[in-house]
Short mmCIF file of C-alpha atoms and ligand atoms in Angstrom, two decimals:
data_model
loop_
_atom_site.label_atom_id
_atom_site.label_comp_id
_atom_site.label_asym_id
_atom_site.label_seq_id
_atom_site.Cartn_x
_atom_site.Cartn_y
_atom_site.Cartn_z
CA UNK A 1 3.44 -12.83 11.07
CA UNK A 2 -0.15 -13.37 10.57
CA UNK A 3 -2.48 -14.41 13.36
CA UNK A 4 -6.36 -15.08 13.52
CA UNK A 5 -7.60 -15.59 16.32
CA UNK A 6 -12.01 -16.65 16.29
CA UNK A 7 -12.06 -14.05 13.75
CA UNK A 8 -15.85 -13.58 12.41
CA UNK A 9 -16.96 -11.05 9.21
CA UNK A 10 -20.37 -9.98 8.59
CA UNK A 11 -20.83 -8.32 5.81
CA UNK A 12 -24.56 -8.46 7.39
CA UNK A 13 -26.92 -9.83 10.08
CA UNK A 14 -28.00 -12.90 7.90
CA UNK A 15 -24.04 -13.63 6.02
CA UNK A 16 -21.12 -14.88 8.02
CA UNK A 17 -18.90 -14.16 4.90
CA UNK A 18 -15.83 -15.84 7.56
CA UNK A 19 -17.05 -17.70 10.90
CA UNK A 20 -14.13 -18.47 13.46
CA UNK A 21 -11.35 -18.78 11.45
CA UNK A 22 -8.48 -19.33 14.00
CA UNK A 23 -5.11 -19.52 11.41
CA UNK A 24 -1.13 -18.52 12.15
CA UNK A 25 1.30 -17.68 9.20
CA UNK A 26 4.38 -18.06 9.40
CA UNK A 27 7.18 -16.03 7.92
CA UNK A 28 8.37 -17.73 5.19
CA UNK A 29 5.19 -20.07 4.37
CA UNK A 30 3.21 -19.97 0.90
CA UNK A 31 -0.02 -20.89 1.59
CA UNK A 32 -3.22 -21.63 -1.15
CA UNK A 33 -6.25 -20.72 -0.02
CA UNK A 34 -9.29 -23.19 -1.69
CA UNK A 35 -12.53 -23.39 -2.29
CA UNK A 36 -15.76 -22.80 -4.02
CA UNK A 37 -16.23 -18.94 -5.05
CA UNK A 38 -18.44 -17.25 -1.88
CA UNK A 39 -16.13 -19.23 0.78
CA UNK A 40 -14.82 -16.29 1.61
CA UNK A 41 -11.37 -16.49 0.52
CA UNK A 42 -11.32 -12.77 -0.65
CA UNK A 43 -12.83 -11.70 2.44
CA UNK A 44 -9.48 -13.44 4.20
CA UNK A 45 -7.22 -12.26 2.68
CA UNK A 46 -9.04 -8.58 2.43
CA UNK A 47 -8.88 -8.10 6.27
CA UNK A 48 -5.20 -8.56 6.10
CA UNK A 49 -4.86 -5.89 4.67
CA UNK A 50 -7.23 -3.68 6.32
CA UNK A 51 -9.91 -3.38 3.38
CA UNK A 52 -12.37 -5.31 5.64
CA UNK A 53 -12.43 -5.06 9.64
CA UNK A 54 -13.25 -8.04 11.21
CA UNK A 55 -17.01 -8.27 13.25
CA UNK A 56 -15.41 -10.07 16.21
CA UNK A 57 -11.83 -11.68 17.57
CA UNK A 58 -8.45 -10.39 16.74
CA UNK A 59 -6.24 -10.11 13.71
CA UNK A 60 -2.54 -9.31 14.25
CA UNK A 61 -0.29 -8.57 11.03
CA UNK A 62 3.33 -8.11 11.98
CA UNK A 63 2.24 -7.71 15.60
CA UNK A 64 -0.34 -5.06 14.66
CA UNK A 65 -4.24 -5.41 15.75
CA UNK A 66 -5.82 -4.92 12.36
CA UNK A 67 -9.20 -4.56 13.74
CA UNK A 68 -8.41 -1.41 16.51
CA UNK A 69 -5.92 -0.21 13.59
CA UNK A 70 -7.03 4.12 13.18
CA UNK A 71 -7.56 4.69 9.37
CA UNK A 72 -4.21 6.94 9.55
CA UNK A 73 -2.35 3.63 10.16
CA UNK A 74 -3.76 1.26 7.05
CA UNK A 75 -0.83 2.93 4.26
CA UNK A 76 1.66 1.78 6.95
CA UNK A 77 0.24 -1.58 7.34
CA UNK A 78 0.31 -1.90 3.53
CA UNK A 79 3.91 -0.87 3.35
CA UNK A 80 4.52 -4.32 4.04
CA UNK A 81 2.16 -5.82 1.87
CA UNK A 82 2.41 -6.32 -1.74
CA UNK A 83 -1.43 -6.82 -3.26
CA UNK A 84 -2.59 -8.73 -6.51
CA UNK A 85 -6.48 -8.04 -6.35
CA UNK A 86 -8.78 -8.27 -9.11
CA UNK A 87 -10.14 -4.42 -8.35
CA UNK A 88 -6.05 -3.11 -8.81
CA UNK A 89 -5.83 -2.95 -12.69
CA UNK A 90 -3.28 -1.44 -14.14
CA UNK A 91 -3.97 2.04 -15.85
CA UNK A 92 -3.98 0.99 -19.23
CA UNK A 93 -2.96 5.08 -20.45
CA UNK A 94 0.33 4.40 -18.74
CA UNK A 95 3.33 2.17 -19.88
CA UNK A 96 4.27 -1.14 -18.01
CA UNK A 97 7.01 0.75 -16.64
CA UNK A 98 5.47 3.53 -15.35
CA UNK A 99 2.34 1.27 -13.83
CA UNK A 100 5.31 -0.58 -11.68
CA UNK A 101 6.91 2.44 -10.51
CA UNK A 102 3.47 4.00 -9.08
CA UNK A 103 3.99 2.54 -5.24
CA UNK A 104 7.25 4.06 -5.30
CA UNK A 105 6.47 7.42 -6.64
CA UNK A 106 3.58 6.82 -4.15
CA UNK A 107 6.21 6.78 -1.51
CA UNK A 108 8.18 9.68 -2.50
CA UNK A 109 11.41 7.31 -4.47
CA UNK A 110 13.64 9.45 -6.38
CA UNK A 111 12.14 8.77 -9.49
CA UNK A 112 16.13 7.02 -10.99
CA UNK A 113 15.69 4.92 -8.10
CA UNK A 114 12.34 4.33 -8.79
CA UNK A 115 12.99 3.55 -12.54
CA UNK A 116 15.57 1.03 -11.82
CA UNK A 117 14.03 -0.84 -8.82
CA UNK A 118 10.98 -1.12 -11.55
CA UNK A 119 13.22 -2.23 -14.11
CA UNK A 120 14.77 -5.00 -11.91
CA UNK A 121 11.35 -6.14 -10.70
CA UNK A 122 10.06 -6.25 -14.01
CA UNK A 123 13.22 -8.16 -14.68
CA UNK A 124 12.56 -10.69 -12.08
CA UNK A 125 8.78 -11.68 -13.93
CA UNK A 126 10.80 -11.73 -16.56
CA UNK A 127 9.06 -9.02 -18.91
CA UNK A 128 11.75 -6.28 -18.95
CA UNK A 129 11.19 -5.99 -22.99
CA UNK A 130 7.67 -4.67 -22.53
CA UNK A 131 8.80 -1.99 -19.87
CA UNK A 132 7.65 0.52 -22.70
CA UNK A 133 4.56 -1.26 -23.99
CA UNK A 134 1.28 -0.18 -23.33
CA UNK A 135 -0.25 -2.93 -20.91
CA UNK A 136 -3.51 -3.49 -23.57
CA UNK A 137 -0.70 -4.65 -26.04
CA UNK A 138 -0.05 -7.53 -23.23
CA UNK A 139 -1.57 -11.33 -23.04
CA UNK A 140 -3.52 -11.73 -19.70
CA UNK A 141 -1.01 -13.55 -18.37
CA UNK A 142 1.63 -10.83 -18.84
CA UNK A 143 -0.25 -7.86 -17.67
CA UNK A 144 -1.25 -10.31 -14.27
CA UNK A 145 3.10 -10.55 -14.60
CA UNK A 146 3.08 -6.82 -14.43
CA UNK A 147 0.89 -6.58 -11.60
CA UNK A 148 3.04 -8.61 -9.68
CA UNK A 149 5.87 -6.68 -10.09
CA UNK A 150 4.12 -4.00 -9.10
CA UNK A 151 3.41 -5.59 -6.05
CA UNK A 152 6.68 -6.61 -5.62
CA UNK A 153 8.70 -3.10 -6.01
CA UNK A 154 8.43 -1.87 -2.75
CA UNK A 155 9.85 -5.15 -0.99
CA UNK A 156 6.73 -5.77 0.82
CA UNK A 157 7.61 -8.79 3.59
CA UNK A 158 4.01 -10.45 2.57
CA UNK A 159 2.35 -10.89 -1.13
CA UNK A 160 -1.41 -11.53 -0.80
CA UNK A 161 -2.76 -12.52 -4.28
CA UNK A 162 -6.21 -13.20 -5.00
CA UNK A 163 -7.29 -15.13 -7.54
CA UNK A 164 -4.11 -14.06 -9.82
CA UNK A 165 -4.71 -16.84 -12.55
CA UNK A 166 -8.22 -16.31 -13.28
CA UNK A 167 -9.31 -16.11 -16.59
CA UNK A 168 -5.80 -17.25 -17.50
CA UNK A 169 -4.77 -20.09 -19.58
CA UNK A 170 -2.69 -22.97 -18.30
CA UNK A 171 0.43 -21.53 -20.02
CA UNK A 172 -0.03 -17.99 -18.42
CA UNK A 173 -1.33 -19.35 -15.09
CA UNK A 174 2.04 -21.59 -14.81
CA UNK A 175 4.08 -18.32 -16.03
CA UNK A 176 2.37 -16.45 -13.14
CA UNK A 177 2.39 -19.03 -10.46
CA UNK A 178 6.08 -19.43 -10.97
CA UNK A 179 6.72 -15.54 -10.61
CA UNK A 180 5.11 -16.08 -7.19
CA UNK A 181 6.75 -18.40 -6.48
CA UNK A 182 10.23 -17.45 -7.05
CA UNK A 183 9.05 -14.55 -4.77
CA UNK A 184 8.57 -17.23 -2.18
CA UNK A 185 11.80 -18.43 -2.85
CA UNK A 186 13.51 -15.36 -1.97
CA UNK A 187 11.90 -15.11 1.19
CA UNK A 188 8.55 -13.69 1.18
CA UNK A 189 5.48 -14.69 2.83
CA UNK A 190 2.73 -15.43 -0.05
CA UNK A 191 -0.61 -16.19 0.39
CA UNK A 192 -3.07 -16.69 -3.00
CA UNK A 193 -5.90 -17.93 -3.21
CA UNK A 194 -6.89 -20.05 -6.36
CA UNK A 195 -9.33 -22.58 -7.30
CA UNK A 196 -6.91 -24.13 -10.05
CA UNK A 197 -6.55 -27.82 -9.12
CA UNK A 198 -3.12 -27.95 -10.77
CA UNK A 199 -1.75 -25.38 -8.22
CA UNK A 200 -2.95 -27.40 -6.01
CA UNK A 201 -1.26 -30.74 -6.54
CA UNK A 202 1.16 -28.95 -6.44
CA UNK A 203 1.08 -26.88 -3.31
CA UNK A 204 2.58 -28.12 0.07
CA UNK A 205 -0.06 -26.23 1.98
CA UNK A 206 -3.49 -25.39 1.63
CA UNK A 207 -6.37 -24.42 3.74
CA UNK A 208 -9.64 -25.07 1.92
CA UNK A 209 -12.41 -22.62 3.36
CA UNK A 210 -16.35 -23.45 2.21
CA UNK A 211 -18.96 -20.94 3.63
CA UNK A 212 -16.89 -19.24 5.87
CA UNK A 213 -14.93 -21.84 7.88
CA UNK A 214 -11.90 -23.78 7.54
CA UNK A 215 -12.55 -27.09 6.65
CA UNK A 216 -9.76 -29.01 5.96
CA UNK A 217 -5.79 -27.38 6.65
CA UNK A 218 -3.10 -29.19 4.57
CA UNK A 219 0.49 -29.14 5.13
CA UNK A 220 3.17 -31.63 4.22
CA UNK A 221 6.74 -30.04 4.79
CA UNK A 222 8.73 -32.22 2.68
CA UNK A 223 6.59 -33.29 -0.85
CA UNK A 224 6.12 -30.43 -3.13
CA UNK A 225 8.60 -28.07 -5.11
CA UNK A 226 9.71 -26.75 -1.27
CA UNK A 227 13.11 -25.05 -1.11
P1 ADP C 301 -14.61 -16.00 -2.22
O1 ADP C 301 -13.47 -15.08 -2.38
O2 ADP C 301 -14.23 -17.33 -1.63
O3 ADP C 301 -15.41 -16.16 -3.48
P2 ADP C 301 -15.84 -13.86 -0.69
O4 ADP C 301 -14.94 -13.55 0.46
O5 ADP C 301 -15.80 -12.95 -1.87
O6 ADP C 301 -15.62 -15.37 -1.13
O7 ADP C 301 -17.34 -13.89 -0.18
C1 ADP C 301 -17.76 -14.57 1.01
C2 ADP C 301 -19.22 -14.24 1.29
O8 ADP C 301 -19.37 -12.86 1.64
C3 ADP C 301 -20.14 -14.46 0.09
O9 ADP C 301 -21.37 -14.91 0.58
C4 ADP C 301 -20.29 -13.07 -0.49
O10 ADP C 301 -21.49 -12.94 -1.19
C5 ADP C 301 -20.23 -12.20 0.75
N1 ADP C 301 -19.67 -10.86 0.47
C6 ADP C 301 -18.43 -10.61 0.01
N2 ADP C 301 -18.20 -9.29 -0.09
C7 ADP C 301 -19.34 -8.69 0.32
C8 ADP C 301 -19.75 -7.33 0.47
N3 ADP C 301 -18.91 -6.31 0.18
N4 ADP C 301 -20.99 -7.09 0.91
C9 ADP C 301 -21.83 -8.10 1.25
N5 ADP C 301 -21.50 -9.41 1.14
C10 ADP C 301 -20.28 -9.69 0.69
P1 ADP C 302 17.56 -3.90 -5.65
O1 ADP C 302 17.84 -4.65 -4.40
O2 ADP C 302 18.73 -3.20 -6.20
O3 ADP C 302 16.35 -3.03 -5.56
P2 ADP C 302 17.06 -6.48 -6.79
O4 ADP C 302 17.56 -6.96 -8.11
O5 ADP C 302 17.60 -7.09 -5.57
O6 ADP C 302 17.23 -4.92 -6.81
O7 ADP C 302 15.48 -6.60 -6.75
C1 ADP C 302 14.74 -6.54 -7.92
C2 ADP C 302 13.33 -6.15 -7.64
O8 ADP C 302 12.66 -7.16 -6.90
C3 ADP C 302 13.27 -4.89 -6.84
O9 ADP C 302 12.31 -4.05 -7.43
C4 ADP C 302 12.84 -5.35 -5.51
O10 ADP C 302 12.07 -4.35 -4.91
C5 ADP C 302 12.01 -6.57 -5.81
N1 ADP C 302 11.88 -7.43 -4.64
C6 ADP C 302 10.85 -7.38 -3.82
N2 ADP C 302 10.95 -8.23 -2.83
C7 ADP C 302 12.13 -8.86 -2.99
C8 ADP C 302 12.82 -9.85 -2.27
N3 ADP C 302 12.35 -10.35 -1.14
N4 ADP C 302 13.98 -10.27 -2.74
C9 ADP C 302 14.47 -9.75 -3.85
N5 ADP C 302 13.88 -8.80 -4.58
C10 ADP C 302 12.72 -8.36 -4.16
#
């Protein structure tokens, strides 16, 4: 689904933000990305998504070169992609509802289509008694909820979350986690990066990235809450 082959990023001449990362994912697989903050995790997971371009080797997302990809083709690249980045708030002048149902008004859903796919998603994070709160009124760990659905409403085949339990307490970063998760369960590809230990013991694969390489890839098919 995902494929890096001696992928490189430099941001400039001196930085190798990601040096030679070589990596397949697999439809299906939930993946942690680790590591101390600057190991490029965000950089990773931004060229899947065609924010960043790699500097040199090749990057295929659902059989797509990322890297020769024309600026015309990054929304349909996307369309497959459900994001959780810190930089995607949610517009705080808008209700939770209305802040899930954005990608599909973005792609032109009848807007009672819309409102009930949003409804359902928010639903599945379990939050559909806020749909008509103002996101402010939310905990962290609830608007980070709503942000997921939002990433989730347009079925994307692939969630890439970065970071989406920062700043969150253990309660609200287990809430979260499990959201993804049950996303997972249903069949789509995640992968989040995180520096929470917990996560981690509990994860049955992680790649752990420190200045820009991958330096240890861990997978064990069986232990872990696996479906
Ligand atoms: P992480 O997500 O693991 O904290 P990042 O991917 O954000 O790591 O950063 C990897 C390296 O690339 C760091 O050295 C960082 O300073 C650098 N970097 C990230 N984004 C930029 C940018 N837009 N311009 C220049 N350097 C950047
Ligand atoms: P519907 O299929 O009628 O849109 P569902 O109850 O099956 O409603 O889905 C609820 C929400 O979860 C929808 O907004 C849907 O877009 C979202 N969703 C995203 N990806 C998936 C998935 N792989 N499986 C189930 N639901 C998903």
């Amino acid at each position: 689904m995902i494929k890096f082959s001696q992928v490189s990023k430099q941001y400039d001449r001196t930085i190798f933000a990601l040096r030679d990362i070589t990596l397949t994912v697999n439809k299906g697989d939930l993946i942690f990305l680790a590591g101390p903050s600057g190991a490029g995790k965000s950089t990773l997971l931004k060229m899947i998504c065609g924010i960043e371009r790699p500097s040199s080797g090749t990057l295929t997302v659902n059989g797509q070169n990322v890297g020769k990809l024309k600026a015309s083709g990054i929304p349909y690249l996307r369309r497959n992609l459900g994001l959780i980045f810190q930089e995607q708030r949610l517009l705080l002048d808008r209700s939770v509802l209305a802040n899930v149902m954005l990608p599909l008004q973005v792609t032109g859903a009848q807007r009672v289509e819309a409102e009930r796919r949003s409804r359902a998603a928010l639903d599945k994070v379990g939050l559909i008694d806020k749909a008509l709160s103002l996101p402010q009124t939310l905990s962290g760990g609830e608007q980070q909820r709503v942000a997921i659905a939002r990433a989730i409403v347009n079925r994307p085949q692939i969630i890439l979350a970065d970071e989406p339990t920062a700043n969150l307490d253990r309660d609200n970063a287990d809430h979260v986690l499990s959201a993804l998760k049950s996303f997972h369960a249903a069949g789509v590809t995640c992968l989040i990066s995180t520096h929470d230990e917990q996560f981690l013991h509990s994860a049955n694969h992680v790649i752990f990235l420190d200045q820009g390489q991958i330096v240890d890839h861990w997978q064990n098919s069986s232990a872990g809450g696996g479906k």
